[in-house]
Amino acid sequence: MTVQFGLSNVNARNTYKMAGEPSVEVSNDRKANRTNRTGSLWLSLVVLLLNGSWAIYYFQYNNLPMPLTAEQAGKRGFSEALSLVHVKNLTGFGPHPVGSDTLDLAIRYVLSASEVIKKSAHWEVDVQVDLFAAKTGANRLAGGLFKGKTLVYSDLKHVVLRILPKYMPEAEENVILVSSHIDSVFSTGGAGDCSSCVGVMLELARGISQWAHGFRNGVIFLFNTGEEEGLNGAHSFITQHPWRNTIRFAIDLEAIGVGGKSSIFQTSQSWGVETYANVAKYPSGQIVSQDLFLSGAIKSATDFQVYKEIAGLPGLDFAFIDSSAVYHTKNDKLKLLKPGSLQHLGENMLAFLLHAARSPDLDKMAVVSDDGKEGNKPIYFDVLGMYMIVYSQHLANMLSNSVMLQALLLWTTSLVMGGYPGVISFVLSFFCIILMWLLSLGLSVLVAFIIPLISSSPVPYIANPWLVAGLFGAPAVLGAIGGQHIGFLFLQKHLRKVISKRMENLSITQKEKLVKWEAERWVFKSGLIQWLILLFIGNLYKVGSSYLALVWLVSPSFAYGLMEATLSPVRPPKQLKITTLFLGLTVPVLLSSGVVIKLVGTITGSLVRFDRNPGSTPEWLGNVIVAAFIASIVCLMLVYLFSYVHISDVKGSIMLSVCALMGLTLIVIAAGFFPTFTEDVARTVNVVHVVETNGGSAQSQEPSSYVSLFSLTPGSLVEESERLKDEGFDCGRKNTLDFVSFTVKYGCLSFKDTDAGWSKLEIPSLDVESDSSVDSRITRVLVDTKHSKRWSLAINTELISDFSFEAVDSEELVPTGEKSSVDGWHIIQFAGGKNSPTRFHLNLIWRKNGTHQNDFESSPLLLKLRTDVNRVTPKVARVLEKLPRWCSLFGKSTSPYTLAFLTSLPADF
């Protein structure tokens, strides 16, 4: 990178003072006199940028392969048509959560399909099918969503299919695991999450069974259940199944939407992603996704966490990411699955498995990931979905350190040569960046606050995410240009003084042109400064995504050095060339625009389930996050383009056009021209029939029964409640409803006609069996969940230091030992099949300063219990029927079913 400071250079000053004909180089250079960039040029640039970015996004994420029929794929290939048959059959069962009859049907179907694969396998291939029934167990994951929780499971069944070459017995000891889950949440048939994964795996197994006679390593296909209840299926398999110790590499297939390209979004070892990059036909994956996922910005978890954290296995985690707004809603349906989605994943995975199963490296692989070795962490990203670049964190550090060192050396040298005027120019150019960020963020966030005031929904763009371009993109651009221009004016004022003193014999017109051109160059170079800062931060914290900062720094620097800078200190500045812009931005835009568009779509889609504790977050918060993200993208990616605006005669027209776009979009939103939700993009509205009692001495009192209506999507429930006038709902924040695993601070309650559909025999109980204080106070509680096989129990860790947990007449499930907590509570979350136990002993060890029941002035709760029953009561059925069609139940591991029983035990029992 060559940095030219033009007229701030000391040597330039002396040269121009001695010049007898100072105007020769300036006035005779007619090219330099062209200060205007026409409106047609700017229009062409905008069209090229928008169309080019969209084309990159399309090729990177929507350019799917042609689906193959069974005849086209042959016995050894992958056929989307055959895979789709499995997906249709599985979704045809409807929702199939753990413990349901429909899940039993889905398991039988997968088992039957596996037996067919076994019968049709190559004669030199051994296919083993196992219906594995897991014992009762407990899963305590350390990180992510599971802090402060113990996940207990029972009576889970998995289909395990192992494929081995018959005449190579050592293949049994080195196996690749391919895993996904059969179960869905209660609110959807799960076409995307994850019947599509199961369909792909069954078709992969069929193809692999024709290839495996030439393998050195075996392949296990695990179709587990219990993933949606806290990754229990993967945990039970990896801790209990006799084949677990033979696994050397794990692949997890997931979905946070429906279809599209299945991309790598997590990896823990370089061998897997390097192999995938080399052999996959349509490689897809971004370390940006991994960085966001591991940062906690995406509130989700996959079985890969179990394989990595519990078993220490290296591996790859794939996910379908299209249509993220339908995740876990009724709209996770087959019609949204794009043709070619299954073919894309299937062909990539088949190529990977064929290579990995023949690899001699698998048996040498230590059962540890490279994650703990920062230098070995892989950096990976695909280019247009056709190529994938993979390199190590060690190489990334070397590249970043080299670039930063050279940049600092050049900047320092130039500032020393430029003297005091150069330093001031540098400071003022950085001031341009600060003002650009402040005004861009300020205007876009201001619009975020305005939207809930003028629209019926605080997030009116969920079904039409392209609206964010006008709502947040336009004010971000307006603020960025405006802020940068204010700094540009200060910079001009400084340079005008410098040039007036050093070139007294130039005409005013010539001086003004030199001032504008020099200021323009400084603003361009200020963009390099912000990317240099980001590269430094990313390199310091070993952020894989900092490769983007490297590209956005190096490419424009090279273009500027090649086209604009000069080693001659006597040459005056010229107007920046458009060629510099094209040359500098081509590679960065190619590598980042598709990723950015996909991220914006994913973030807007996730707002459907943004308010995890309904009513706990302000309505505008989701908008602020989207606005800040888009403003950041504008300031980062368009900083070089904006430097060309300030001396253009169409600057006013550009800002006016951006204002018009923003105003028009706000008018459209206020008028409700585009629906916020559609039949394919629903608002999450949960309807729960609640039966509430108190434990301990209050157990004999009459239960309170009511129906709760709440939404994880930001916004009030006014329109929904209007349709339920005759059902007696009262909406507001008057009562906080504690569902144990989360709370509802805003919702609607109805006590009308709520006595039908449940029985007192279903009410759970918390009975104190003993309370002793010998060495320390220990209380033994009998937890009886009656008919419920899915429940959540919260333990007050401000009073209780430890506990153990066991099923009645069974072994201990959760031993004493260090337990984490969140907000003063530790939660035991249970989910199991039909034969799961329902009676448990809970042994509570009080803290040393624990008190007896007669010592409490008030009565804090010691235990809180919620049991779920997957049943629709008559009241709930009527409510669901009357709700708009664009409403959907939302399921997650912490969500109650449509019938829930709440009880508690006070500390002064």
mmCIF file of C-alpha atoms in Angstrom, residues 628-828:
data_model
loop_
_atom_site.group_PDB
_atom_site.id
_atom_site.type_symbol
_atom_site.label_atom_id
_atom_site.label_comp_id
_atom_site.label_asym_id
_atom_site.label_seq_id
_atom_site.Cartn_x
_atom_site.Cartn_y
_atom_site.Cartn_z
ATOM 1 C CA ALA A 628 -27.827 -1.108 13.824
ATOM 2 C CA PHE A 629 -26.761 -4.135 11.801
ATOM 3 C CA ILE A 630 -27.769 -2.536 8.493
ATOM 4 C CA ALA A 631 -26.186 0.799 9.429
ATOM 5 C CA SER A 632 -22.958 -1.025 10.282
ATOM 6 C CA ILE A 633 -22.997 -2.786 6.924
ATOM 7 C CA VAL A 634 -23.589 0.535 5.150
ATOM 8 C CA CYS A 635 -20.717 2.263 6.971
ATOM 9 C CA LEU A 636 -18.337 -0.634 6.424
ATOM 10 C CA MET A 637 -19.093 -1.636 2.849
ATOM 11 C CA LEU A 638 -19.965 1.726 1.287
ATOM 12 C CA VAL A 639 -17.330 3.916 2.939
ATOM 13 C CA TYR A 640 -15.150 3.963 -0.185
ATOM 14 C CA LEU A 641 -18.097 4.700 -2.480
ATOM 15 C CA PHE A 642 -19.249 7.592 -0.281
ATOM 16 C CA SER A 643 -15.870 9.321 -0.670
ATOM 17 C CA TYR A 644 -16.767 9.907 -4.338
ATOM 18 C CA VAL A 645 -20.007 11.721 -3.466
ATOM 19 C CA HIS A 646 -18.783 14.892 -1.802
ATOM 20 C CA ILE A 647 -17.487 16.813 -4.822
ATOM 21 C CA SER A 648 -20.211 15.531 -7.120
ATOM 22 C CA ASP A 649 -22.822 17.961 -8.451
ATOM 23 C CA VAL A 650 -25.528 15.326 -7.917
ATOM 24 C CA LYS A 651 -24.828 14.967 -4.204
ATOM 25 C CA GLY A 652 -28.073 16.777 -3.382
ATOM 26 C CA SER A 653 -30.037 14.589 -5.800
ATOM 27 C CA ILE A 654 -28.591 11.460 -4.231
ATOM 28 C CA MET A 655 -29.591 12.514 -0.730
ATOM 29 C CA LEU A 656 -33.011 13.619 -1.935
ATOM 30 C CA SER A 657 -33.570 10.244 -3.616
ATOM 31 C CA VAL A 658 -32.587 8.405 -0.439
ATOM 32 C CA CYS A 659 -34.968 10.604 1.586
ATOM 33 C CA ALA A 660 -37.750 9.869 -0.887
ATOM 34 C CA LEU A 661 -37.133 6.113 -0.611
ATOM 35 C CA MET A 662 -37.241 6.286 3.177
ATOM 36 C CA GLY A 663 -40.382 8.434 3.201
ATOM 37 C CA LEU A 664 -42.189 6.252 0.676
ATOM 38 C CA THR A 665 -41.379 3.098 2.638
ATOM 39 C CA LEU A 666 -42.607 4.652 5.890
ATOM 40 C CA ILE A 667 -45.857 5.724 4.174
ATOM 41 C CA VAL A 668 -46.334 2.210 2.803
ATOM 42 C CA ILE A 669 -45.751 0.728 6.255
ATOM 43 C CA ALA A 670 -48.103 3.202 7.965
ATOM 44 C CA ALA A 671 -50.821 2.460 5.403
ATOM 45 C CA GLY A 672 -50.447 -1.296 5.924
ATOM 46 C CA PHE A 673 -50.004 -1.844 2.210
ATOM 47 C CA PHE A 674 -47.950 -4.999 2.768
ATOM 48 C CA PRO A 675 -49.176 -7.561 5.318
ATOM 49 C CA THR A 676 -46.866 -8.143 8.265
ATOM 50 C CA PHE A 677 -47.693 -11.850 8.316
ATOM 51 C CA THR A 678 -48.989 -14.280 5.713
ATOM 52 C CA GLU A 679 -50.107 -17.893 5.659
ATOM 53 C CA ASP A 680 -46.480 -18.856 4.958
ATOM 54 C CA VAL A 681 -44.862 -16.471 7.462
ATOM 55 C CA ALA A 682 -46.868 -16.657 10.673
ATOM 56 C CA ARG A 683 -46.827 -14.802 13.945
ATOM 57 C CA THR A 684 -46.089 -17.065 16.895
ATOM 58 C CA VAL A 685 -49.091 -17.117 19.229
ATOM 59 C CA ASN A 686 -49.210 -19.803 21.895
ATOM 60 C CA VAL A 687 -52.461 -20.810 23.546
ATOM 61 C CA VAL A 688 -52.073 -22.705 26.840
ATOM 62 C CA HIS A 689 -54.778 -24.021 29.116
ATOM 63 C CA VAL A 690 -53.258 -23.589 32.592
ATOM 64 C CA VAL A 691 -54.330 -25.337 35.776
ATOM 65 C CA GLU A 692 -52.563 -23.805 38.771
ATOM 66 C CA THR A 693 -52.261 -24.972 42.384
ATOM 67 C CA ASN A 694 -49.857 -24.508 45.293
ATOM 68 C CA GLY A 695 -47.820 -27.272 46.854
ATOM 69 C CA GLY A 696 -47.228 -28.138 50.496
ATOM 70 C CA SER A 697 -50.010 -27.334 52.906
ATOM 71 C CA ALA A 698 -52.029 -25.572 50.212
ATOM 72 C CA GLN A 699 -52.364 -28.730 48.141
ATOM 73 C CA SER A 700 -55.957 -29.250 49.168
ATOM 74 C CA GLN A 701 -57.200 -25.927 47.815
ATOM 75 C CA GLU A 702 -59.238 -25.670 44.611
ATOM 76 C CA PRO A 703 -57.119 -25.284 41.490
ATOM 77 C CA SER A 704 -57.340 -22.151 39.393
ATOM 78 C CA SER A 705 -57.975 -22.762 35.696
ATOM 79 C CA TYR A 706 -57.502 -20.258 32.871
ATOM 80 C CA VAL A 707 -56.260 -19.960 29.289
ATOM 81 C CA SER A 708 -53.137 -17.932 28.542
ATOM 82 C CA LEU A 709 -52.467 -16.296 25.187
ATOM 83 C CA PHE A 710 -48.967 -14.942 24.495
ATOM 84 C CA SER A 711 -46.578 -14.317 21.624
ATOM 85 C CA LEU A 712 -42.832 -14.454 21.131
ATOM 86 C CA THR A 713 -43.187 -12.021 18.229
ATOM 87 C CA PRO A 714 -42.868 -8.357 19.285
ATOM 88 C CA GLY A 715 -46.134 -6.430 19.381
ATOM 89 C CA SER A 716 -49.464 -6.316 21.172
ATOM 90 C CA LEU A 717 -52.222 -8.886 20.842
ATOM 91 C CA VAL A 718 -54.938 -6.337 20.072
ATOM 92 C CA GLU A 719 -55.965 -7.742 16.693
ATOM 93 C CA GLU A 720 -55.895 -11.325 17.942
ATOM 94 C CA SER A 721 -57.930 -10.502 21.048
ATOM 95 C CA GLU A 722 -60.519 -8.647 18.923
ATOM 96 C CA ARG A 723 -61.332 -11.939 17.246
ATOM 97 C CA LEU A 724 -61.719 -13.553 20.660
ATOM 98 C CA LYS A 725 -64.152 -11.055 22.231
ATOM 99 C CA ASP A 726 -66.664 -13.711 23.160
ATOM 100 C CA GLU A 727 -63.963 -15.828 24.872
ATOM 101 C CA GLY A 728 -63.437 -13.319 27.700
ATOM 102 C CA PHE A 729 -59.764 -12.494 27.229
ATOM 103 C CA ASP A 730 -58.194 -9.613 29.120
ATOM 104 C CA CYS A 731 -54.818 -8.461 27.751
ATOM 105 C CA GLY A 732 -52.081 -6.502 29.465
ATOM 106 C CA ARG A 733 -49.177 -6.557 31.892
ATOM 107 C CA LYS A 734 -51.185 -6.815 35.094
ATOM 108 C CA ASN A 735 -50.095 -10.341 35.942
ATOM 109 C CA THR A 736 -46.748 -12.023 35.324
ATOM 110 C CA LEU A 737 -47.231 -15.679 34.518
ATOM 111 C CA ASP A 738 -44.348 -17.934 35.552
ATOM 112 C CA PHE A 739 -44.047 -21.005 33.316
ATOM 113 C CA VAL A 740 -40.957 -22.128 35.279
ATOM 114 C CA SER A 741 -38.654 -22.203 32.236
ATOM 115 C CA PHE A 742 -39.697 -18.714 31.140
ATOM 116 C CA THR A 743 -42.077 -15.935 32.159
ATOM 117 C CA VAL A 744 -44.897 -14.104 30.396
ATOM 118 C CA LYS A 745 -45.013 -10.415 31.306
ATOM 119 C CA TYR A 746 -47.460 -9.441 28.571
ATOM 120 C CA GLY A 747 -50.301 -11.635 27.411
ATOM 121 C CA CYS A 748 -54.012 -12.321 27.587
ATOM 122 C CA LEU A 749 -55.920 -14.378 30.156
ATOM 123 C CA SER A 750 -59.402 -15.859 30.083
ATOM 124 C CA PHE A 751 -61.145 -17.586 33.009
ATOM 125 C CA LYS A 752 -64.315 -18.243 31.039
ATOM 126 C CA ASP A 753 -65.346 -21.858 30.336
ATOM 127 C CA THR A 754 -62.041 -23.360 31.433
ATOM 128 C CA ASP A 755 -63.250 -26.274 33.566
ATOM 129 C CA ALA A 756 -63.485 -28.838 30.764
ATOM 130 C CA GLY A 757 -60.733 -30.882 29.174
ATOM 131 C CA TRP A 758 -58.692 -31.693 32.274
ATOM 132 C CA SER A 759 -58.989 -33.693 35.479
ATOM 133 C CA LYS A 760 -57.892 -33.142 39.063
ATOM 134 C CA LEU A 761 -56.201 -36.520 38.838
ATOM 135 C CA GLU A 762 -53.687 -34.917 36.455
ATOM 136 C CA ILE A 763 -52.600 -32.230 38.915
ATOM 137 C CA PRO A 764 -48.947 -32.834 39.932
ATOM 138 C CA SER A 765 -47.847 -32.752 43.541
ATOM 139 C CA LEU A 766 -44.782 -31.778 45.561
ATOM 140 C CA ASP A 767 -44.945 -33.567 48.911
ATOM 141 C CA VAL A 768 -42.340 -33.178 51.654
ATOM 142 C CA GLU A 769 -41.440 -36.653 52.911
ATOM 143 C CA SER A 770 -38.808 -35.627 55.448
ATOM 144 C CA ASP A 771 -36.937 -32.581 56.702
ATOM 145 C CA SER A 772 -33.922 -33.294 58.910
ATOM 146 C CA SER A 773 -31.089 -31.177 60.338
ATOM 147 C CA VAL A 774 -28.296 -33.382 61.679
ATOM 148 C CA ASP A 775 -25.055 -32.141 60.130
ATOM 149 C CA SER A 776 -26.843 -30.066 57.510
ATOM 150 C CA ARG A 777 -30.458 -29.542 56.671
ATOM 151 C CA ILE A 778 -31.758 -32.025 54.071
ATOM 152 C CA THR A 779 -35.299 -32.044 52.772
ATOM 153 C CA ARG A 780 -36.678 -34.998 50.793
ATOM 154 C CA VAL A 781 -39.526 -34.184 48.381
ATOM 155 C CA LEU A 782 -41.669 -36.608 46.423
ATOM 156 C CA VAL A 783 -42.320 -35.217 42.938
ATOM 157 C CA ASP A 784 -45.342 -36.828 41.318
ATOM 158 C CA THR A 785 -46.039 -35.621 37.766
ATOM 159 C CA LYS A 786 -49.106 -37.908 37.436
ATOM 160 C CA HIS A 787 -49.660 -38.591 33.703
ATOM 161 C CA SER A 788 -47.137 -36.083 32.380
ATOM 162 C CA LYS A 789 -43.920 -37.309 30.746
ATOM 163 C CA ARG A 790 -42.694 -33.787 29.985
ATOM 164 C CA TRP A 791 -42.076 -31.311 32.779
ATOM 165 C CA SER A 792 -39.800 -28.604 34.191
ATOM 166 C CA LEU A 793 -38.873 -28.243 37.856
ATOM 167 C CA ALA A 794 -37.066 -25.134 39.184
ATOM 168 C CA ILE A 795 -35.016 -25.263 42.392
ATOM 169 C CA ASN A 796 -34.246 -22.103 44.353
ATOM 170 C CA THR A 797 -30.431 -22.053 44.532
ATOM 171 C CA GLU A 798 -30.410 -19.061 46.855
ATOM 172 C CA LEU A 799 -31.757 -21.434 49.504
ATOM 173 C CA ILE A 800 -30.467 -24.783 48.214
ATOM 174 C CA SER A 801 -26.725 -25.422 47.782
ATOM 175 C CA ASP A 802 -27.012 -28.852 46.143
ATOM 176 C CA PHE A 803 -29.422 -31.665 45.397
ATOM 177 C CA SER A 804 -29.685 -35.215 44.140
ATOM 178 C CA PHE A 805 -32.492 -36.626 42.019
ATOM 179 C CA GLU A 806 -33.736 -40.140 41.404
ATOM 180 C CA ALA A 807 -36.752 -41.974 40.105
ATOM 181 C CA VAL A 808 -38.716 -43.929 42.714
ATOM 182 C CA ASP A 809 -37.400 -47.495 42.934
ATOM 183 C CA SER A 810 -34.600 -46.639 40.525
ATOM 184 C CA GLU A 811 -30.965 -45.580 40.522
ATOM 185 C CA GLU A 812 -29.789 -42.040 41.105
ATOM 186 C CA LEU A 813 -30.120 -39.876 37.987
ATOM 187 C CA VAL A 814 -28.520 -36.650 39.160
ATOM 188 C CA PRO A 815 -25.875 -36.977 41.868
ATOM 189 C CA THR A 816 -24.807 -34.214 44.205
ATOM 190 C CA GLY A 817 -22.088 -31.976 42.872
ATOM 191 C CA GLU A 818 -21.589 -28.479 41.597
ATOM 192 C CA LYS A 819 -24.664 -27.132 39.809
ATOM 193 C CA SER A 820 -24.909 -23.914 37.875
ATOM 194 C CA SER A 821 -27.861 -21.562 38.121
ATOM 195 C CA VAL A 822 -29.429 -18.666 36.245
ATOM 196 C CA ASP A 823 -31.191 -15.865 38.129
ATOM 197 C CA GLY A 824 -31.102 -17.924 41.318
ATOM 198 C CA TRP A 825 -32.752 -21.052 39.890
ATOM 199 C CA HIS A 826 -31.577 -24.417 38.617
ATOM 200 C CA ILE A 827 -34.022 -26.178 36.294
ATOM 201 C CA ILE A 828 -34.504 -29.906 35.839
#
